[in-house]
mmCIF file of C-alpha atoms in Angstrom:
data_model
loop_
_atom_site.group_PDB
_atom_site.id
_atom_site.type_symbol
_atom_site.label_atom_id
_atom_site.label_comp_id
_atom_site.label_asym_id
_atom_site.label_seq_id
_atom_site.Cartn_x
_atom_site.Cartn_y
_atom_site.Cartn_z
ATOM 1 C CA MET A 129 -12.240 -39.140 -58.764
ATOM 2 C CA ASP A 130 -11.094 -42.633 -58.031
ATOM 3 C CA ASP A 131 -12.721 -44.924 -55.515
ATOM 4 C CA ASP A 132 -9.379 -45.640 -53.785
ATOM 5 C CA LYS A 133 -9.110 -42.054 -52.648
ATOM 6 C CA VAL A 134 -12.671 -42.048 -51.340
ATOM 7 C CA PHE A 135 -12.192 -45.257 -49.347
ATOM 8 C CA LYS A 136 -8.832 -44.123 -47.951
ATOM 9 C CA THR A 137 -10.241 -40.777 -46.932
ATOM 10 C CA LEU A 138 -13.228 -42.384 -45.243
ATOM 11 C CA ALA A 139 -10.983 -44.817 -43.361
ATOM 12 C CA ASP A 140 -10.271 -42.159 -40.733
ATOM 13 C CA PRO A 141 -12.856 -41.712 -37.938
ATOM 14 C CA SER A 142 -12.166 -37.987 -37.507
ATOM 15 C CA ARG A 143 -12.865 -37.377 -41.170
ATOM 16 C CA ARG A 144 -16.083 -39.366 -40.968
ATOM 17 C CA LYS A 145 -17.055 -37.247 -37.965
ATOM 18 C CA LEU A 146 -16.415 -34.097 -39.967
ATOM 19 C CA LEU A 147 -18.700 -35.384 -42.729
ATOM 20 C CA ASP A 148 -21.367 -36.273 -40.161
ATOM 21 C CA SER A 149 -21.139 -32.802 -38.716
ATOM 22 C CA LEU A 150 -21.530 -31.238 -42.177
ATOM 23 C CA CYS A 151 -24.403 -33.562 -42.964
ATOM 24 C CA ASP A 152 -26.214 -32.243 -39.869
ATOM 25 C CA HIS A 153 -25.287 -28.655 -40.555
ATOM 26 C CA ASN A 154 -23.971 -27.893 -44.011
ATOM 27 C CA GLY A 155 -21.852 -24.841 -44.779
ATOM 28 C CA GLN A 156 -19.893 -24.550 -41.519
ATOM 29 C CA THR A 157 -16.794 -22.448 -40.945
ATOM 30 C CA LEU A 158 -13.507 -23.881 -39.705
ATOM 31 C CA SER A 159 -14.156 -22.511 -36.207
ATOM 32 C CA GLN A 160 -17.609 -24.107 -36.075
ATOM 33 C CA LEU A 161 -16.183 -27.461 -37.129
ATOM 34 C CA CYS A 162 -13.373 -27.254 -34.552
ATOM 35 C CA ALA A 163 -15.892 -26.517 -31.811
ATOM 36 C CA ALA A 164 -18.271 -29.270 -32.920
ATOM 37 C CA LEU A 165 -15.520 -31.892 -32.963
ATOM 38 C CA GLU A 166 -13.337 -30.643 -30.123
ATOM 39 C CA MET A 167 -10.287 -30.907 -32.335
ATOM 40 C CA THR A 168 -7.426 -28.486 -32.875
ATOM 41 C CA ARG A 169 -7.570 -26.058 -35.774
ATOM 42 C CA GLN A 170 -4.469 -27.551 -37.269
ATOM 43 C CA SER A 171 -5.769 -31.075 -37.316
ATOM 44 C CA VAL A 172 -9.216 -30.097 -38.626
ATOM 45 C CA THR A 173 -7.540 -28.074 -41.409
ATOM 46 C CA GLN A 174 -5.482 -31.087 -42.389
ATOM 47 C CA HIS A 175 -8.495 -33.420 -42.468
ATOM 48 C CA LEU A 176 -10.528 -30.887 -44.451
ATOM 49 C CA GLY A 177 -7.724 -30.699 -47.009
ATOM 50 C CA LEU A 178 -7.799 -34.459 -47.517
ATOM 51 C CA LEU A 179 -11.593 -34.502 -47.746
ATOM 52 C CA GLU A 180 -11.488 -31.762 -50.375
ATOM 53 C CA ASP A 181 -8.781 -33.599 -52.265
ATOM 54 C CA ALA A 182 -11.056 -36.662 -52.452
ATOM 55 C CA ASN A 183 -13.889 -34.388 -53.634
ATOM 56 C CA LEU A 184 -15.948 -35.229 -50.537
ATOM 57 C CA LEU A 185 -15.988 -31.580 -49.561
ATOM 58 C CA SER A 186 -16.486 -28.334 -51.428
ATOM 59 C CA THR A 187 -15.906 -24.829 -50.160
ATOM 60 C CA THR A 188 -17.074 -21.349 -50.947
ATOM 61 C CA ARG A 189 -16.222 -17.915 -49.598
ATOM 62 C CA LYS A 190 -18.771 -15.681 -47.984
ATOM 63 C CA GLY A 191 -17.124 -12.382 -47.144
ATOM 64 C CA ARG A 192 -14.070 -13.241 -45.076
ATOM 65 C CA GLU A 193 -15.366 -16.650 -44.083
ATOM 66 C CA LYS A 194 -14.753 -19.942 -45.843
ATOM 67 C CA LEU A 195 -17.765 -22.254 -45.698
ATOM 68 C CA HIS A 196 -17.491 -26.031 -45.999
ATOM 69 C CA PHE A 197 -20.105 -28.203 -47.710
ATOM 70 C CA ILE A 198 -20.318 -31.966 -47.834
ATOM 71 C CA ASN A 199 -20.148 -33.213 -51.424
ATOM 72 C CA PRO A 200 -21.924 -36.571 -51.465
ATOM 73 C CA ILE A 201 -21.438 -37.275 -55.186
ATOM 74 C CA PRO A 202 -18.406 -39.600 -54.772
ATOM 75 C CA LEU A 203 -20.256 -41.423 -51.965
ATOM 76 C CA TYR A 204 -23.175 -41.943 -54.287
ATOM 77 C CA GLU A 205 -20.860 -43.289 -56.968
ATOM 78 C CA VAL A 206 -19.345 -45.737 -54.487
ATOM 79 C CA TYR A 207 -22.867 -46.735 -53.491
ATOM 80 C CA GLU A 208 -23.867 -47.301 -57.119
ATOM 81 C CA ARG A 209 -20.736 -49.283 -57.826
ATOM 82 C CA TRP A 210 -20.260 -51.240 -54.609
ATOM 83 C CA ILE A 211 -23.602 -51.560 -52.846
ATOM 84 C CA ARG A 212 -26.592 -51.218 -55.133
ATOM 85 C CA LYS A 213 -25.156 -53.788 -57.409
ATOM 86 C CA PHE A 214 -25.020 -56.403 -54.677
ATOM 87 C CA GLU A 215 -28.501 -57.424 -53.694
ATOM 88 C CA GLU A 216 -29.827 -54.157 -52.459
ATOM 89 C CA GLY A 217 -33.195 -55.658 -51.597
ATOM 90 C CA ARG A 218 -31.791 -58.269 -49.246
ATOM 91 C CA LEU A 219 -29.359 -55.854 -47.642
ATOM 92 C CA SER A 220 -32.141 -53.470 -46.816
ATOM 93 C CA LEU A 221 -34.202 -56.259 -45.234
ATOM 94 C CA LEU A 222 -31.232 -57.269 -43.084
ATOM 95 C CA HIS A 223 -30.619 -53.664 -42.148
ATOM 96 C CA ASP A 224 -34.258 -53.222 -41.106
ATOM 97 C CA LEU A 225 -34.139 -56.445 -39.092
ATOM 98 C CA LYS A 226 -30.982 -55.350 -37.269
ATOM 99 C CA THR A 227 -32.445 -51.913 -36.555
ATOM 100 C CA GLN A 228 -35.631 -53.462 -35.216
ATOM 101 C CA LEU A 229 -33.884 -56.053 -33.048
ATOM 102 C CA GLU A 230 -31.468 -53.526 -31.617
ATOM 103 C CA SER A 231 -34.001 -50.827 -30.865
ATOM 104 C CA ASP A 232 -35.853 -50.699 -27.563
ATOM 105 C CA GLN A 233 -39.196 -50.435 -29.249
ATOM 106 C CA PRO A 234 -40.751 -53.588 -30.625
ATOM 107 C CA MET B 244 -38.764 -13.079 -42.903
ATOM 108 C CA THR B 245 -38.637 -16.597 -44.282
ATOM 109 C CA ASP B 246 -35.443 -18.475 -43.516
ATOM 110 C CA LYS B 247 -33.888 -19.441 -46.851
ATOM 111 C CA SER B 248 -30.418 -20.030 -45.518
ATOM 112 C CA ALA B 249 -29.916 -23.628 -46.598
ATOM 113 C CA SER B 250 -27.647 -24.375 -49.507
ATOM 114 C CA PHE B 251 -25.719 -27.183 -51.155
ATOM 115 C CA ILE B 252 -22.684 -27.318 -53.386
ATOM 116 C CA TYR B 253 -22.234 -30.420 -55.493
ATOM 117 C CA VAL B 254 -19.057 -31.099 -57.433
ATOM 118 C CA THR B 255 -18.372 -33.806 -59.949
ATOM 119 C CA TYR B 256 -15.525 -34.350 -62.396
ATOM 120 C CA ILE B 257 -16.573 -35.655 -65.794
ATOM 121 C CA ARG B 258 -14.405 -36.831 -68.673
ATOM 122 C CA ALA B 259 -16.195 -34.788 -71.336
ATOM 123 C CA THR B 260 -16.033 -31.373 -72.943
ATOM 124 C CA PRO B 261 -17.700 -28.300 -71.416
ATOM 125 C CA GLU B 262 -20.018 -28.205 -74.446
ATOM 126 C CA GLN B 263 -21.160 -31.784 -73.882
ATOM 127 C CA VAL B 264 -21.955 -31.091 -70.233
ATOM 128 C CA PHE B 265 -23.764 -27.847 -71.016
ATOM 129 C CA GLU B 266 -25.854 -29.487 -73.723
ATOM 130 C CA ALA B 267 -26.695 -32.395 -71.448
ATOM 131 C CA ILE B 268 -28.403 -29.918 -69.115
ATOM 132 C CA ILE B 269 -30.393 -27.926 -71.650
ATOM 133 C CA LYS B 270 -31.144 -30.442 -74.412
ATOM 134 C CA PRO B 271 -34.246 -32.500 -73.634
ATOM 135 C CA GLU B 272 -33.213 -35.492 -75.751
ATOM 136 C CA ILE B 273 -29.991 -35.856 -73.725
ATOM 137 C CA ALA B 274 -31.474 -35.113 -70.284
ATOM 138 C CA LEU B 275 -34.114 -37.792 -70.834
ATOM 139 C CA ARG B 276 -31.331 -40.372 -70.976
ATOM 140 C CA TYR B 277 -29.954 -39.686 -67.486
ATOM 141 C CA TRP B 278 -32.337 -37.419 -65.527
ATOM 142 C CA GLY B 279 -35.722 -39.081 -65.903
ATOM 143 C CA HIS B 280 -36.829 -35.576 -66.852
ATOM 144 C CA ALA B 281 -36.169 -33.035 -69.574
ATOM 145 C CA ASN B 282 -35.464 -29.341 -69.108
ATOM 146 C CA VAL B 283 -37.390 -27.359 -71.669
ATOM 147 C CA SER B 284 -37.112 -23.697 -72.609
ATOM 148 C CA ASP B 285 -37.810 -21.828 -75.833
ATOM 149 C CA ASP B 286 -34.386 -20.215 -76.009
ATOM 150 C CA TRP B 287 -32.657 -20.427 -72.578
ATOM 151 C CA GLN B 288 -32.136 -16.658 -72.650
ATOM 152 C CA PRO B 289 -32.192 -14.639 -69.408
ATOM 153 C CA GLY B 290 -35.797 -13.839 -68.551
ATOM 154 C CA SER B 291 -37.199 -16.831 -70.453
ATOM 155 C CA THR B 292 -39.072 -19.524 -68.579
ATOM 156 C CA TRP B 293 -37.954 -23.135 -68.326
ATOM 157 C CA LYS B 294 -39.717 -26.231 -67.081
ATOM 158 C CA HIS B 295 -38.713 -29.645 -65.834
ATOM 159 C CA VAL B 296 -40.994 -32.264 -67.379
ATOM 160 C CA ARG B 297 -41.242 -35.960 -66.671
ATOM 161 C CA ALA B 298 -39.780 -38.477 -69.088
ATOM 162 C CA SER B 299 -42.700 -40.818 -68.514
ATOM 163 C CA ASP B 300 -45.303 -38.137 -69.233
ATOM 164 C CA ALA B 301 -44.334 -34.883 -70.913
ATOM 165 C CA ASN B 302 -47.576 -33.346 -69.690
ATOM 166 C CA VAL B 303 -46.428 -33.491 -66.095
ATOM 167 C CA VAL B 304 -44.373 -30.449 -65.138
ATOM 168 C CA ASP B 305 -42.560 -30.903 -61.816
ATOM 169 C CA LEU B 306 -40.469 -27.744 -61.639
ATOM 170 C CA VAL B 307 -40.598 -24.344 -63.286
ATOM 171 C CA GLY B 308 -38.544 -21.178 -63.219
ATOM 172 C CA THR B 309 -36.850 -18.477 -65.215
ATOM 173 C CA VAL B 310 -33.380 -18.297 -66.685
ATOM 174 C CA LEU B 311 -31.229 -15.795 -64.773
ATOM 175 C CA GLU B 312 -27.887 -16.162 -66.584
ATOM 176 C CA ASN B 313 -26.746 -18.082 -69.627
ATOM 177 C CA ASP B 314 -23.093 -18.117 -70.661
ATOM 178 C CA PRO B 315 -22.546 -21.329 -72.645
ATOM 179 C CA PRO B 316 -20.667 -23.544 -72.065
ATOM 180 C CA LYS B 317 -19.510 -22.073 -68.745
ATOM 181 C CA ARG B 318 -22.428 -21.019 -66.635
ATOM 182 C CA LEU B 319 -26.193 -21.367 -66.394
ATOM 183 C CA VAL B 320 -28.241 -19.926 -63.530
ATOM 184 C CA LEU B 321 -31.917 -20.689 -63.050
ATOM 185 C CA ASN B 322 -34.506 -19.979 -60.490
ATOM 186 C CA TRP B 323 -36.385 -23.038 -59.535
ATOM 187 C CA SER B 324 -39.617 -23.916 -57.762
ATOM 188 C CA ASN B 325 -42.239 -26.623 -57.564
ATOM 189 C CA GLU B 326 -44.870 -26.089 -60.224
ATOM 190 C CA SER B 327 -47.539 -25.709 -57.530
ATOM 191 C CA GLN B 328 -45.536 -23.052 -55.647
ATOM 192 C CA GLN B 329 -44.263 -21.036 -58.593
ATOM 193 C CA HIS B 330 -45.867 -17.766 -57.503
ATOM 194 C CA ASP B 331 -44.510 -17.939 -53.966
ATOM 195 C CA PRO B 332 -41.075 -16.278 -53.672
ATOM 196 C CA ASP B 333 -40.571 -18.040 -50.331
ATOM 197 C CA HIS B 334 -40.467 -21.340 -52.203
ATOM 198 C CA THR B 335 -38.279 -20.219 -55.081
ATOM 199 C CA CYS B 336 -34.638 -21.224 -54.934
ATOM 200 C CA ILE B 337 -31.645 -20.719 -57.207
ATOM 201 C CA VAL B 338 -29.539 -23.266 -59.045
ATOM 202 C CA ALA B 339 -26.230 -22.371 -60.693
ATOM 203 C CA PHE B 340 -24.318 -24.728 -62.973
ATOM 204 C CA ASP B 341 -20.630 -23.858 -63.366
ATOM 205 C CA ILE B 342 -18.514 -25.761 -65.839
ATOM 206 C CA GLU B 343 -14.729 -25.365 -65.988
ATOM 207 C CA PRO B 344 -11.930 -27.389 -67.541
ATOM 208 C CA ALA B 345 -10.188 -29.627 -64.976
ATOM 209 C CA LEU B 346 -7.938 -32.677 -65.032
ATOM 210 C CA ASP B 347 -8.747 -34.557 -68.251
ATOM 211 C CA GLY B 348 -12.296 -33.246 -68.484
ATOM 212 C CA VAL B 349 -14.473 -30.747 -66.689
ATOM 213 C CA LYS B 350 -15.405 -29.847 -63.169
ATOM 214 C CA LEU B 351 -19.144 -29.359 -62.860
ATOM 215 C CA THR B 352 -20.290 -27.449 -59.780
ATOM 216 C CA VAL B 353 -23.989 -27.247 -58.973
ATOM 217 C CA THR B 354 -24.755 -24.634 -56.335
ATOM 218 C CA HIS B 355 -28.277 -24.766 -54.974
ATOM 219 C CA THR B 356 -29.115 -21.818 -52.716
ATOM 220 C CA ASP B 357 -32.031 -19.983 -51.112
ATOM 221 C CA LEU B 358 -33.564 -23.193 -49.794
ATOM 222 C CA GLN B 359 -35.761 -23.276 -46.707
ATOM 223 C CA PRO B 360 -34.279 -25.471 -43.950
ATOM 224 C CA GLY B 361 -36.537 -28.458 -43.353
ATOM 225 C CA SER B 362 -38.511 -27.941 -46.574
ATOM 226 C CA GLY B 363 -39.717 -30.697 -48.872
ATOM 227 C CA MET B 364 -37.642 -29.174 -51.652
ATOM 228 C CA LEU B 365 -34.499 -29.445 -49.537
ATOM 229 C CA ALA B 366 -35.208 -33.111 -48.775
ATOM 230 C CA GLY B 367 -35.953 -33.814 -52.427
ATOM 231 C CA ILE B 368 -32.868 -32.190 -53.872
ATOM 232 C CA SER B 369 -30.566 -33.748 -51.247
ATOM 233 C CA LYS B 370 -31.571 -37.124 -52.603
ATOM 234 C CA GLY B 371 -31.931 -36.038 -56.191
ATOM 235 C CA TRP B 372 -28.718 -34.219 -57.087
ATOM 236 C CA PRO B 373 -26.267 -37.021 -56.206
ATOM 237 C CA MET B 374 -28.302 -39.445 -58.342
ATOM 238 C CA VAL B 375 -28.729 -37.046 -61.258
ATOM 239 C CA LEU B 376 -25.105 -35.933 -61.335
ATOM 240 C CA SER B 377 -23.729 -39.473 -61.009
ATOM 241 C CA SER B 378 -26.071 -40.562 -63.782
ATOM 242 C CA LEU B 379 -24.949 -37.640 -65.978
ATOM 243 C CA LYS B 380 -21.303 -38.578 -65.429
ATOM 244 C CA SER B 381 -22.087 -42.188 -66.269
ATOM 245 C CA LEU B 382 -23.925 -41.227 -69.468
ATOM 246 C CA LEU B 383 -21.172 -38.958 -70.762
ATOM 247 C CA GLU B 384 -18.347 -41.326 -69.850
ATOM 248 C CA THR B 385 -19.910 -44.682 -70.709
ATOM 249 C CA GLY B 386 -22.903 -43.880 -72.884
ATOM 250 C CA GLN B 387 -25.242 -45.239 -70.229
ATOM 251 C CA GLY B 388 -27.144 -43.204 -67.646
ATOM 252 C CA PHE B 389 -28.930 -44.650 -64.619
ATOM 253 C CA ASP B 390 -32.605 -45.494 -64.728
ATOM 254 C CA LEU B 391 -34.029 -42.590 -62.680
#
């Protein structure tokens, strides 16, 4: 799968929300995802199609239900290619600093 | 009854033959180059045991299980548990590797089921599979795995 497709697919906030929802609760049905995101069935179906096309989502059937699973492999490949390579150590320090400064707790 | 409802499905497309992907899973000398571990079994036949041993020390066995199905180069199903929990069915999960031709290579699907929500195994495999499968893809496509 090419990186372009992954980046383009992730460029949409609704699709990122769908991935977040699956990350919290993997293997959801279409109805569960619609309820979690307060989006119409039609629009969720369309976003799920694009996510599956970019290999960010995999599905399986359980009886009459179709279950959706986040597939993080392309994300990991993007991470390996575009993040790890660039000074991971320093980035993680900066990330920790930001988290600490922005949190209420010292 | 123990809740073993958690599962994952991982999919990766690899420019390689089904045979290459299948062998990369079951042949220790290949797995050592991308997994940081080797999977070892006498014959990989259903009912036989397998173990997951560390590359850095072949005496350390991290996972063990039995082979449930073996249909090379299409499908391999294993049960899978931490070495220390191998006699506890509550901590035994199932891993299926499915390999099918796709695009200009193969589609490898790893389905990991019967996991306990919130378990250490679940946390471990959620981190582990993306690394292992990306490293496998890298090895077969470029000759270089990641240092896991």
